[in-house]
Amino acid sequence: MKTITIGGKAGDGIKAAGKLFANILSQLGYYVFVLDDYPSLITGGHNFNKISFDKKPIFSHYKETDVLIALDKKTIDKHKKELKKNGIILYDSNSFSYKGAIGIPAQDFVKEVGGIKIMRNVALLGALSYALGIDFKIVKSVLKKVYPEKADKNIVIAQKGYTFAKENVKQILRLKKIGKPKEVMSGNTAIAYGAVRAGLDIYIAYPMTPATSILHYLAKNSQKFKLKVVQPENEISVINMALGSAYAGAKTMIGTSGGGFALMNEALSLAGMSETPIVIVECQRPGPSTGVPTYTSQADLNFVLNAGHGEFPKVVIAPGTNEQAYYKSAEALYLAWKYQVPVILLSDKHLSESLKTFEVKNLKKVKIKTSNGGKNYKRYLITKDGVSPIAFPGTKDSVVKASSYEHDEFGITTEEPEVVKKMQQKRLRKMKAIEKEVEKLEAVKVYGKGKNVIVTWGSSIGAVLEAAKGLKNVKIVQIIYMLPFPKKSVEKHLKNAKKIVCVEANATGQLANLIKLNTGIEIKNKILKYDSREFEPIELLNELKRWLK
Amino acid sequence: MKLDTYAEITWCPGCGNFGILTSVKNAINELIKEGIPKEKFVIASGIGCHAKIVDYINVNSFYSIHGRVPPTLTGIKLANKDLVAIGFVGDGDIYDEGISHLIHAAKRNTDITIVVHDNGVFALTTGQFTATSPKGFKGKSTPKGSIENPLNPIKLMLVSGATFVARGYAGKPEHLKELIKKAVKHKGFSFVDVLQPCVAFNNTYNFYNKKVYDLNAEGHDTSNFEQAMKKADEKEKIPIGIFYETQAQVFEDHFN
Ligand SMILES: Cc1ncc(C[n+]2csc(CCOP(=O)(O)OP(=O)(O)O)c2C)c(N)n1
Ligand code: SF4
Ligand SMILES: [Mg+2]
């Protein structure tokens, strides 16, 4: 396992460099994980990416670094202490000078080809590629793929960095092709792509970090995906528009963060009452309120579980890795339409915006049985499992009435207590059917065997899986379905544990509380992180060792 | 065609909503006769006395929530632009709670029709002032009279980019029916503010009966924006009819 850290100011192309290098490594067949760390500003500040890679699957970045790439001096000052014993520092010697580090005249190379300042990152990546013993052909092909329009200049700049390094930098690795190229995707891209492959028709969102990149990705690819992408005036409009389009038959997803989700609550309840299918992606960031907008947190679990006034069936799924994001997004769409309920896909900044390699398999399109309506069609027909046949407006000879009011089977408002009770029971029966279905799905994922158990959820699974490489006799239990809660399965895995530790990125142990509520099992050992930053494997390992001693 | 449902109509006797209901049913019936299949109609409503109208008309409907009809209808058109989407909203509903949606729907020029049951009061919550209540309006929350000036919905919609802007009166159902038909046939965002007496909290029948006149009968040029803005300011006499009408590309047509 090796780690590259690349840092500079916002506007220096740090994220682009991280993505580019992740693609180079994955092209060679390596498994890669990239953390993108940036403050809430557009120019200046300090951004960095950590690119960790290995021959075996990797689930987190690491802090300790083998190569530090610095586009400004601050990067060296901040990250020098993370450098491993034989680690090297490469930096742009046209911008500053630093003793004991290897200067690359990146700005000169950019000027020589008439490039723009941001291309310094490519000059340094050229030098880095040489230092890691990567064949330049690979660098070239990746540049062509990532920058189809601007490839030429970038290739020349990278080549200059590479050639310069040949004379001035000692190769510290010789990375050869070790396997098939892999896809590199952010959690948000995986969510978007999973939904598209499952048959998404419309995506609607108002920009809010860390959900915005779903909107950007889908808007950019809307033609290719035959998708309609809309940015309305606010989140209240987003969800109501989505309920309108779903009512009219279009598979619709929306995305936001905690603040935007708060605005959507009234209409979430409308989705429950009107039985309109919808997938809501909630990408958590640290609150309360505006909080720490570009960093990570897992503190909205209670909020989403309890969101929406009244009692109605809903599903909350919290994927933890990028591949889970891909599959669970498709699953969310499936469940929403099969049971005509709102499904919340709960992500967080660390999952949404970190890149990871994974194998993208094909997904089945969600197919639902629709009704042909007819003269006697009843949108809210009472059935055994509570699911009524769904028809859409425009169906011949049919009247499709949806309502926010309590209604009878046809959809007309009612205040009759017997009907109110029957309809409430009908809707809640769907939850029983969903519980049964979820038993067949991967609601809990268990890794390894052992007497001690680490329980976790969401993106924290990444650091836990890496930390566990340094532990013996531990079983990891990742809870993916928060609602319906996979009670039996969680009970089974926790019941006979010698010690249980719960790892989550919030201050009050929300998952631990949820487990207690559902199973009665009280978890006393909690590793909670609420400084707005994600877990790091080595730091976490040290803490885990203390608890599991 | 009978468009009634079995729902019991619970409006107060004499409510202006009856006039609107008659106009709407007649308009839909005539449009069906003119060739629009009945199943293509989708109506939606907010929350308030006005909103009950969706229960009383036997076509597809989405009984939405307070203030959110424009996005609901926009979503419906996004999914299926062959549908004919008409929204019934209240003045509190759309000039207070949901005003941002109204402005943006006009700006987008979504091909929907918005009919406002403008009774100048929050009726279903038993009588508070709304954005169109006159200054000095004595409601339960403003016992000494409202201290705010009302806004001018016609001007608001004109400057927001609405491509069909009209005002009707619940006391003139035949005229209102014609307006609604034209609004529905107009391709683009159609806005009809309907003066609606509320016999319980704001009985304006006498006031409007004396004041309204048909501006189209007096040769108003509906293609003249400035003229429309001027007409929208008239207070001594109250013009009803089409203020402004123009053509522009429709929101949902931008999508494949
Ligand atoms: C979010 C929300 N806030 C408040 C209400 C309570 N409410 C119900 S009807 C209404 C006023 C309706 O006034 P208007 O839209 O003018 O309709 P009218 O009853 O006059 O037809 C209000 C405030 C609500 N249903 N939802
Ligand atoms: S309160 Fe007013 S608006 Fe409501 S039904 Fe009665 S008269 Fe009509
Ligand atoms: Mg009103």
PDB file of N, CA, C and O in Angstrom, chain A residues 140-203:
ATOM      1  N   LYS A 140       0.059   8.988 -21.123  1.00  0.00           N
ATOM      2  CA  LYS A 140      -0.455   9.600 -22.340  1.00  0.00           C
ATOM      3  C   LYS A 140      -1.888   9.131 -22.636  1.00  0.00           C
ATOM      4  O   LYS A 140      -2.780   9.941 -22.912  1.00  0.00           O
ATOM      5  N   SER A 141      -2.097   7.842 -22.515  1.00  0.00           N
ATOM      6  CA  SER A 141      -3.432   7.326 -22.867  1.00  0.00           C
ATOM      7  C   SER A 141      -4.492   7.825 -21.878  1.00  0.00           C
ATOM      8  O   SER A 141      -5.620   8.118 -22.267  1.00  0.00           O
ATOM      9  N   VAL A 142      -4.090   7.949 -20.622  1.00  0.00           N
ATOM     10  CA  VAL A 142      -5.064   8.437 -19.634  1.00  0.00           C
ATOM     11  C   VAL A 142      -5.375   9.917 -19.876  1.00  0.00           C
ATOM     12  O   VAL A 142      -6.528  10.349 -19.797  1.00  0.00           O
ATOM     13  N   LEU A 143      -4.347  10.700 -20.203  1.00  0.00           N
ATOM     14  CA  LEU A 143      -4.583  12.123 -20.502  1.00  0.00           C
ATOM     15  C   LEU A 143      -5.546  12.267 -21.674  1.00  0.00           C
ATOM     16  O   LEU A 143      -6.436  13.126 -21.664  1.00  0.00           O
ATOM     17  N   LYS A 144      -5.376  11.406 -22.651  1.00  0.00           N
ATOM     18  CA  LYS A 144      -6.265  11.449 -23.821  1.00  0.00           C
ATOM     19  C   LYS A 144      -7.702  11.141 -23.432  1.00  0.00           C
ATOM     20  O   LYS A 144      -8.645  11.734 -23.939  1.00  0.00           O
ATOM     21  N   LYS A 145      -7.841  10.186 -22.510  1.00  0.00           N
ATOM     22  CA  LYS A 145      -9.181   9.770 -22.080  1.00  0.00           C
ATOM     23  C   LYS A 145      -9.832  10.858 -21.214  1.00  0.00           C
ATOM     24  O   LYS A 145     -11.005  11.192 -21.374  1.00  0.00           O
ATOM     25  N   VAL A 146      -9.050  11.412 -20.294  1.00  0.00           N
ATOM     26  CA  VAL A 146      -9.628  12.368 -19.326  1.00  0.00           C
ATOM     27  C   VAL A 146      -9.834  13.758 -19.944  1.00  0.00           C
ATOM     28  O   VAL A 146     -10.790  14.454 -19.630  1.00  0.00           O
ATOM     29  N   TYR A 147      -8.906  14.164 -20.812  1.00  0.00           N
ATOM     30  CA  TYR A 147      -9.043  15.487 -21.460  1.00  0.00           C
ATOM     31  C   TYR A 147      -9.139  15.341 -22.973  1.00  0.00           C
ATOM     32  O   TYR A 147      -8.212  15.725 -23.687  1.00  0.00           O
ATOM     33  N   PRO A 148     -10.220  14.788 -23.470  1.00  0.00           N
ATOM     34  CA  PRO A 148     -10.280  14.519 -24.913  1.00  0.00           C
ATOM     35  C   PRO A 148      -9.982  15.761 -25.774  1.00  0.00           C
ATOM     36  O   PRO A 148      -9.394  15.642 -26.847  1.00  0.00           O
ATOM     37  N   GLU A 149     -10.351  16.952 -25.285  1.00  0.00           N
ATOM     38  CA  GLU A 149     -10.153  18.151 -26.107  1.00  0.00           C
ATOM     39  C   GLU A 149      -8.793  18.817 -25.881  1.00  0.00           C
ATOM     40  O   GLU A 149      -8.229  19.400 -26.790  1.00  0.00           O
ATOM     41  N   LYS A 150      -8.306  18.738 -24.630  1.00  0.00           N
ATOM     42  CA  LYS A 150      -7.083  19.475 -24.309  1.00  0.00           C
ATOM     43  C   LYS A 150      -5.890  18.542 -24.139  1.00  0.00           C
ATOM     44  O   LYS A 150      -4.921  18.879 -23.462  1.00  0.00           O
ATOM     45  N   ALA A 151      -5.953  17.355 -24.714  1.00  0.00           N
ATOM     46  CA  ALA A 151      -4.940  16.340 -24.436  1.00  0.00           C
ATOM     47  C   ALA A 151      -3.544  16.761 -24.898  1.00  0.00           C
ATOM     48  O   ALA A 151      -2.558  16.574 -24.180  1.00  0.00           O
ATOM     49  N   ASP A 152      -3.442  17.379 -26.090  1.00  0.00           N
ATOM     50  CA  ASP A 152      -2.125  17.602 -26.696  1.00  0.00           C
ATOM     51  C   ASP A 152      -1.182  18.386 -25.807  1.00  0.00           C
ATOM     52  O   ASP A 152      -0.071  17.936 -25.516  1.00  0.00           O
ATOM     53  N   LYS A 153      -1.630  19.577 -25.385  1.00  0.00           N
ATOM     54  CA  LYS A 153      -0.781  20.407 -24.534  1.00  0.00           C
ATOM     55  C   LYS A 153      -0.426  19.676 -23.248  1.00  0.00           C
ATOM     56  O   LYS A 153       0.722  19.695 -22.784  1.00  0.00           O
ATOM     57  N   ASN A 154      -1.420  19.042 -22.666  1.00  0.00           N
ATOM     58  CA  ASN A 154      -1.196  18.335 -21.406  1.00  0.00           C
ATOM     59  C   ASN A 154      -0.167  17.225 -21.560  1.00  0.00           C
ATOM     60  O   ASN A 154       0.660  17.003 -20.679  1.00  0.00           O
ATOM     61  N   ILE A 155      -0.229  16.536 -22.686  1.00  0.00           N
ATOM     62  CA  ILE A 155       0.721  15.440 -22.905  1.00  0.00           C
ATOM     63  C   ILE A 155       2.141  15.989 -22.987  1.00  0.00           C
ATOM     64  O   ILE A 155       3.067  15.443 -22.369  1.00  0.00           O
ATOM     65  N   VAL A 156       2.316  17.107 -23.701  1.00  0.00           N
ATOM     66  CA  VAL A 156       3.655  17.694 -23.819  1.00  0.00           C
ATOM     67  C   VAL A 156       4.168  18.134 -22.445  1.00  0.00           C
ATOM     68  O   VAL A 156       5.326  17.891 -22.080  1.00  0.00           O
ATOM     69  N   ILE A 157       3.293  18.752 -21.675  1.00  0.00           N
ATOM     70  CA  ILE A 157       3.699  19.214 -20.343  1.00  0.00           C
ATOM     71  C   ILE A 157       4.077  18.028 -19.452  1.00  0.00           C
ATOM     72  O   ILE A 157       5.110  18.044 -18.770  1.00  0.00           O
ATOM     73  N   ALA A 158       3.265  16.991 -19.487  1.00  0.00           N
ATOM     74  CA  ALA A 158       3.557  15.796 -18.684  1.00  0.00           C
ATOM     75  C   ALA A 158       4.884  15.174 -19.113  1.00  0.00           C
ATOM     76  O   ALA A 158       5.703  14.762 -18.283  1.00  0.00           O
ATOM     77  N   GLN A 159       5.091  15.162 -20.417  1.00  0.00           N
ATOM     78  CA  GLN A 159       6.329  14.577 -20.962  1.00  0.00           C
ATOM     79  C   GLN A 159       7.555  15.353 -20.454  1.00  0.00           C
ATOM     80  O   GLN A 159       8.571  14.770 -20.081  1.00  0.00           O
ATOM     81  N   LYS A 160       7.406  16.677 -20.399  1.00  0.00           N
ATOM     82  CA  LYS A 160       8.517  17.513 -19.921  1.00  0.00           C
ATOM     83  C   LYS A 160       8.827  17.203 -18.455  1.00  0.00           C
ATOM     84  O   LYS A 160       9.992  17.089 -18.070  1.00  0.00           O
ATOM     85  N   GLY A 161       7.783  17.052 -17.668  1.00  0.00           N
ATOM     86  CA  GLY A 161       7.967  16.706 -16.256  1.00  0.00           C
ATOM     87  C   GLY A 161       8.637  15.351 -16.128  1.00  0.00           C
ATOM     88  O   GLY A 161       9.547  15.144 -15.311  1.00  0.00           O
ATOM     89  N   TYR A 162       8.166  14.425 -16.929  1.00  0.00           N
ATOM     90  CA  TYR A 162       8.671  13.048 -16.910  1.00  0.00           C
ATOM     91  C   TYR A 162      10.165  13.034 -17.258  1.00  0.00           C
ATOM     92  O   TYR A 162      10.981  12.436 -16.561  1.00  0.00           O
ATOM     93  N   THR A 163      10.537  13.729 -18.356  1.00  0.00           N
ATOM     94  CA  THR A 163      11.925  13.747 -18.822  1.00  0.00           C
ATOM     95  C   THR A 163      12.838  14.442 -17.804  1.00  0.00           C
ATOM     96  O   THR A 163      13.946  13.968 -17.523  1.00  0.00           O
ATOM     97  N   PHE A 164      12.332  15.527 -17.248  1.00  0.00           N
ATOM     98  CA  PHE A 164      13.103  16.247 -16.242  1.00  0.00           C
ATOM     99  C   PHE A 164      13.398  15.332 -15.049  1.00  0.00           C
ATOM    100  O   PHE A 164      14.522  15.292 -14.524  1.00  0.00           O
ATOM    101  N   ALA A 165      12.379  14.557 -14.652  1.00  0.00           N
ATOM    102  CA  ALA A 165      12.533  13.674 -13.502  1.00  0.00           C
ATOM    103  C   ALA A 165      13.572  12.590 -13.761  1.00  0.00           C
ATOM    104  O   ALA A 165      14.302  12.174 -12.873  1.00  0.00           O
ATOM    105  N   LYS A 166      13.636  12.149 -15.034  1.00  0.00           N
ATOM    106  CA  LYS A 166      14.604  11.117 -15.405  1.00  0.00           C
ATOM    107  C   LYS A 166      16.017  11.499 -14.977  1.00  0.00           C
ATOM    108  O   LYS A 166      16.808  10.666 -14.552  1.00  0.00           O
ATOM    109  N   GLU A 167      16.316  12.770 -15.113  1.00  0.00           N
ATOM    110  CA  GLU A 167      17.667  13.241 -14.782  1.00  0.00           C
ATOM    111  C   GLU A 167      17.810  13.611 -13.315  1.00  0.00           C
ATOM    112  O   GLU A 167      18.897  13.601 -12.780  1.00  0.00           O
ATOM    113  N   ASN A 168      16.703  13.991 -12.683  1.00  0.00           N
ATOM    114  CA  ASN A 168      16.806  14.615 -11.363  1.00  0.00           C
ATOM    115  C   ASN A 168      16.144  13.859 -10.210  1.00  0.00           C
ATOM    116  O   ASN A 168      16.304  14.236  -9.055  1.00  0.00           O
ATOM    117  N   VAL A 169      15.379  12.837 -10.524  1.00  0.00           N
ATOM    118  CA  VAL A 169      14.655  12.146  -9.448  1.00  0.00           C
ATOM    119  C   VAL A 169      15.010  10.660  -9.473  1.00  0.00           C
ATOM    120  O   VAL A 169      15.086  10.062 -10.544  1.00  0.00           O
ATOM    121  N   LYS A 170      15.212  10.105  -8.266  1.00  0.00           N
ATOM    122  CA  LYS A 170      15.499   8.679  -8.178  1.00  0.00           C
ATOM    123  C   LYS A 170      14.176   7.917  -8.184  1.00  0.00           C
ATOM    124  O   LYS A 170      13.244   8.287  -7.481  1.00  0.00           O
ATOM    125  N   GLN A 171      14.113   6.865  -9.001  1.00  0.00           N
ATOM    126  CA  GLN A 171      12.862   6.090  -9.015  1.00  0.00           C
ATOM    127  C   GLN A 171      12.694   5.356  -7.693  1.00  0.00           C
ATOM    128  O   GLN A 171      13.599   4.656  -7.257  1.00  0.00           O
ATOM    129  N   ILE A 172      11.528   5.534  -7.069  1.00  0.00           N
ATOM    130  CA  ILE A 172      11.318   4.839  -5.796  1.00  0.00           C
ATOM    131  C   ILE A 172      10.476   3.578  -5.968  1.00  0.00           C
ATOM    132  O   ILE A 172      10.414   2.738  -5.095  1.00  0.00           O
ATOM    133  N   LEU A 173       9.805   3.452  -7.106  1.00  0.00           N
ATOM    134  CA  LEU A 173       8.992   2.254  -7.375  1.00  0.00           C
ATOM    135  C   LEU A 173       9.080   1.939  -8.860  1.00  0.00           C
ATOM    136  O   LEU A 173       9.493   2.775  -9.659  1.00  0.00           O
ATOM    137  N   ARG A 174       8.681   0.733  -9.191  1.00  0.00           N
ATOM    138  CA  ARG A 174       8.545   0.385 -10.606  1.00  0.00           C
ATOM    139  C   ARG A 174       7.166  -0.230 -10.803  1.00  0.00           C
ATOM    140  O   ARG A 174       6.987  -1.437 -10.692  1.00  0.00           O
ATOM    141  N   LEU A 175       6.200   0.622 -11.057  1.00  0.00           N
ATOM    142  CA  LEU A 175       4.821   0.140 -11.173  1.00  0.00           C
ATOM    143  C   LEU A 175       4.562  -0.364 -12.586  1.00  0.00           C
ATOM    144  O   LEU A 175       4.571   0.398 -13.535  1.00  0.00           O
ATOM    145  N   LYS A 176       4.359  -1.661 -12.658  1.00  0.00           N
ATOM    146  CA  LYS A 176       4.069  -2.281 -13.954  1.00  0.00           C
ATOM    147  C   LYS A 176       2.582  -2.625 -14.002  1.00  0.00           C
ATOM    148  O   LYS A 176       1.902  -2.616 -12.994  1.00  0.00           O
ATOM    149  N   LYS A 177       2.133  -2.979 -15.187  1.00  0.00           N
ATOM    150  CA  LYS A 177       0.736  -3.387 -15.321  1.00  0.00           C
ATOM    151  C   LYS A 177       0.559  -4.706 -14.578  1.00  0.00           C
ATOM    152  O   LYS A 177       1.283  -5.671 -14.823  1.00  0.00           O
ATOM    153  N   ILE A 178      -0.369  -4.731 -13.625  1.00  0.00           N
ATOM    154  CA  ILE A 178      -0.551  -5.961 -12.843  1.00  0.00           C
ATOM    155  C   ILE A 178      -1.923  -6.584 -13.049  1.00  0.00           C
ATOM    156  O   ILE A 178      -2.206  -7.650 -12.518  1.00  0.00           O
ATOM    157  N   GLY A 179      -2.766  -5.933 -13.793  1.00  0.00           N
ATOM    158  CA  GLY A 179      -4.101  -6.519 -13.992  1.00  0.00           C
ATOM    159  C   GLY A 179      -4.931  -5.677 -14.922  1.00  0.00           C
ATOM    160  O   GLY A 179      -4.458  -4.703 -15.496  1.00  0.00           O
ATOM    161  N   LYS A 180      -6.182  -6.085 -15.020  1.00  0.00           N
ATOM    162  CA  LYS A 180      -7.109  -5.386 -15.916  1.00  0.00           C
ATOM    163  C   LYS A 180      -7.399  -3.973 -15.403  1.00  0.00           C
ATOM    164  O   LYS A 180      -7.457  -3.755 -14.199  1.00  0.00           O
ATOM    165  N   PRO A 181      -7.586  -3.025 -16.311  1.00  0.00           N
ATOM    166  CA  PRO A 181      -7.971  -1.678 -15.861  1.00  0.00           C
ATOM    167  C   PRO A 181      -9.296  -1.725 -15.097  1.00  0.00           C
ATOM    168  O   PRO A 181     -10.140  -2.567 -15.377  1.00  0.00           O
ATOM    169  N   LYS A 182      -9.432  -0.812 -14.153  1.00  0.00           N
ATOM    170  CA  LYS A 182     -10.671  -0.778 -13.362  1.00  0.00           C
ATOM    171  C   LYS A 182     -11.339   0.581 -13.520  1.00  0.00           C
ATOM    172  O   LYS A 182     -10.691   1.551 -13.866  1.00  0.00           O
ATOM    173  N   GLU A 183     -12.634   0.617 -13.215  1.00  0.00           N
ATOM    174  CA  GLU A 183     -13.347   1.893 -13.214  1.00  0.00           C
ATOM    175  C   GLU A 183     -13.008   2.650 -11.936  1.00  0.00           C
ATOM    176  O   GLU A 183     -12.910   2.053 -10.873  1.00  0.00           O
ATOM    177  N   VAL A 184     -12.809   3.963 -12.056  1.00  0.00           N
ATOM    178  CA  VAL A 184     -12.656   4.788 -10.862  1.00  0.00           C
ATOM    179  C   VAL A 184     -13.881   5.688 -10.791  1.00  0.00           C
ATOM    180  O   VAL A 184     -14.194   6.370 -11.763  1.00  0.00           O
ATOM    181  N   MET A 185     -14.553   5.696  -9.679  1.00  0.00           N
ATOM    182  CA  MET A 185     -15.783   6.476  -9.577  1.00  0.00           C
ATOM    183  C   MET A 185     -15.922   7.066  -8.192  1.00  0.00           C
ATOM    184  O   MET A 185     -15.525   6.451  -7.210  1.00  0.00           O
ATOM    185  N   SER A 186     -16.510   8.235  -8.121  1.00  0.00           N
ATOM    186  CA  SER A 186     -16.861   8.780  -6.811  1.00  0.00           C
ATOM    187  C   SER A 186     -18.154   8.113  -6.355  1.00  0.00           C
ATOM    188  O   SER A 186     -18.885   7.540  -7.169  1.00  0.00           O
ATOM    189  N   GLY A 187     -18.438   8.204  -5.073  1.00  0.00           N
ATOM    190  CA  GLY A 187     -19.686   7.653  -4.550  1.00  0.00           C
ATOM    191  C   GLY A 187     -20.885   8.285  -5.237  1.00  0.00           C
ATOM    192  O   GLY A 187     -21.853   7.603  -5.574  1.00  0.00           O
ATOM    193  N   ASN A 188     -20.814   9.594  -5.461  1.00  0.00           N
ATOM    194  CA  ASN A 188     -21.940  10.267  -6.115  1.00  0.00           C
ATOM    195  C   ASN A 188     -22.126   9.808  -7.546  1.00  0.00           C
ATOM    196  O   ASN A 188     -23.250   9.630  -8.007  1.00  0.00           O
ATOM    197  N   THR A 189     -21.024   9.633  -8.260  1.00  0.00           N
ATOM    198  CA  THR A 189     -21.152   9.129  -9.633  1.00  0.00           C
ATOM    199  C   THR A 189     -21.754   7.729  -9.599  1.00  0.00           C
ATOM    200  O   THR A 189     -22.602   7.392 -10.427  1.00  0.00           O
ATOM    201  N   ALA A 190     -21.332   6.945  -8.627  1.00  0.00           N
ATOM    202  CA  ALA A 190     -21.853   5.581  -8.511  1.00  0.00           C
ATOM    203  C   ALA A 190     -23.360   5.605  -8.235  1.00  0.00           C
ATOM    204  O   ALA A 190     -24.122   4.836  -8.829  1.00  0.00           O
ATOM    205  N   ILE A 191     -23.781   6.498  -7.361  1.00  0.00           N
ATOM    206  CA  ILE A 191     -25.224   6.632  -7.061  1.00  0.00           C
ATOM    207  C   ILE A 191     -25.981   7.002  -8.344  1.00  0.00           C
ATOM    208  O   ILE A 191     -26.995   6.397  -8.696  1.00  0.00           O
ATOM    209  N   ALA A 192     -25.447   7.999  -9.046  1.00  0.00           N
ATOM    210  CA  ALA A 192     -26.095   8.476 -10.262  1.00  0.00           C
ATOM    211  C   ALA A 192     -26.142   7.376 -11.320  1.00  0.00           C
ATOM    212  O   ALA A 192     -27.185   7.115 -11.925  1.00  0.00           O
ATOM    213  N   TYR A 193     -25.014   6.730 -11.499  1.00  0.00           N
ATOM    214  CA  TYR A 193     -24.894   5.725 -12.546  1.00  0.00           C
ATOM    215  C   TYR A 193     -25.770   4.503 -12.241  1.00  0.00           C
ATOM    216  O   TYR A 193     -26.422   3.949 -13.124  1.00  0.00           O
ATOM    217  N   GLY A 194     -25.794   4.118 -10.982  1.00  0.00           N
ATOM    218  CA  GLY A 194     -26.644   2.996 -10.569  1.00  0.00           C
ATOM    219  C   GLY A 194     -28.106   3.279 -10.876  1.00  0.00           C
ATOM    220  O   GLY A 194     -28.817   2.438 -11.422  1.00  0.00           O
ATOM    221  N   ALA A 195     -28.532   4.490 -10.550  1.00  0.00           N
ATOM    222  CA  ALA A 195     -29.935   4.851 -10.780  1.00  0.00           C
ATOM    223  C   ALA A 195     -30.235   4.888 -12.282  1.00  0.00           C
ATOM    224  O   ALA A 195     -31.284   4.412 -12.726  1.00  0.00           O
ATOM    225  N   VAL A 196     -29.309   5.438 -13.046  1.00  0.00           N
ATOM    226  CA  VAL A 196     -29.499   5.512 -14.502  1.00  0.00           C
ATOM    227  C   VAL A 196     -29.637   4.111 -15.089  1.00  0.00           C
ATOM    228  O   VAL A 196     -30.542   3.815 -15.865  1.00  0.00           O
ATOM    229  N   ARG A 197     -28.736   3.249 -14.658  1.00  0.00           N
ATOM    230  CA  ARG A 197     -28.783   1.888 -15.198  1.00  0.00           C
ATOM    231  C   ARG A 197     -30.035   1.135 -14.779  1.00  0.00           C
ATOM    232  O   ARG A 197     -30.464   0.206 -15.446  1.00  0.00           O
ATOM    233  N   ALA A 198     -30.602   1.547 -13.656  1.00  0.00           N
ATOM    234  CA  ALA A 198     -31.839   0.892 -13.202  1.00  0.00           C
ATOM    235  C   ALA A 198     -33.065   1.498 -13.893  1.00  0.00           C
ATOM    236  O   ALA A 198     -34.173   1.027 -13.691  1.00  0.00           O
ATOM    237  N   GLY A 199     -32.848   2.557 -14.692  1.00  0.00           N
ATOM    238  CA  GLY A 199     -33.972   3.085 -15.474  1.00  0.00           C
ATOM    239  C   GLY A 199     -34.467   4.455 -15.061  1.00  0.00           C
ATOM    240  O   GLY A 199     -35.620   4.804 -15.316  1.00  0.00           O
ATOM    241  N   LEU A 200     -33.617   5.237 -14.445  1.00  0.00           N
ATOM    242  CA  LEU A 200     -34.021   6.588 -14.029  1.00  0.00           C
ATOM    243  C   LEU A 200     -34.437   7.426 -15.250  1.00  0.00           C
ATOM    244  O   LEU A 200     -33.781   7.398 -16.279  1.00  0.00           O
ATOM    245  N   ASP A 201     -35.538   8.179 -15.107  1.00  0.00           N
ATOM    246  CA  ASP A 201     -35.998   9.049 -16.190  1.00  0.00           C
ATOM    247  C   ASP A 201     -35.667  10.516 -15.936  1.00  0.00           C
ATOM    248  O   ASP A 201     -35.394  11.271 -16.849  1.00  0.00           O
ATOM    249  N   ILE A 202     -35.770  10.938 -14.661  1.00  0.00           N
ATOM    250  CA  ILE A 202     -35.639  12.362 -14.344  1.00  0.00           C
ATOM    251  C   ILE A 202     -34.808  12.539 -13.072  1.00  0.00           C
ATOM    252  O   ILE A 202     -34.994  11.801 -12.094  1.00  0.00           O
ATOM    253  N   TYR A 203     -33.885  13.506 -13.085  1.00  0.00           N
ATOM    254  CA  TYR A 203     -33.180  13.871 -11.858  1.00  0.00           C
ATOM    255  C   TYR A 203     -33.418  15.358 -11.604  1.00  0.00           C
ATOM    256  O   TYR A 203     -33.254  16.183 -12.496  1.00  0.00           O
TER     257      TYR A 203
END
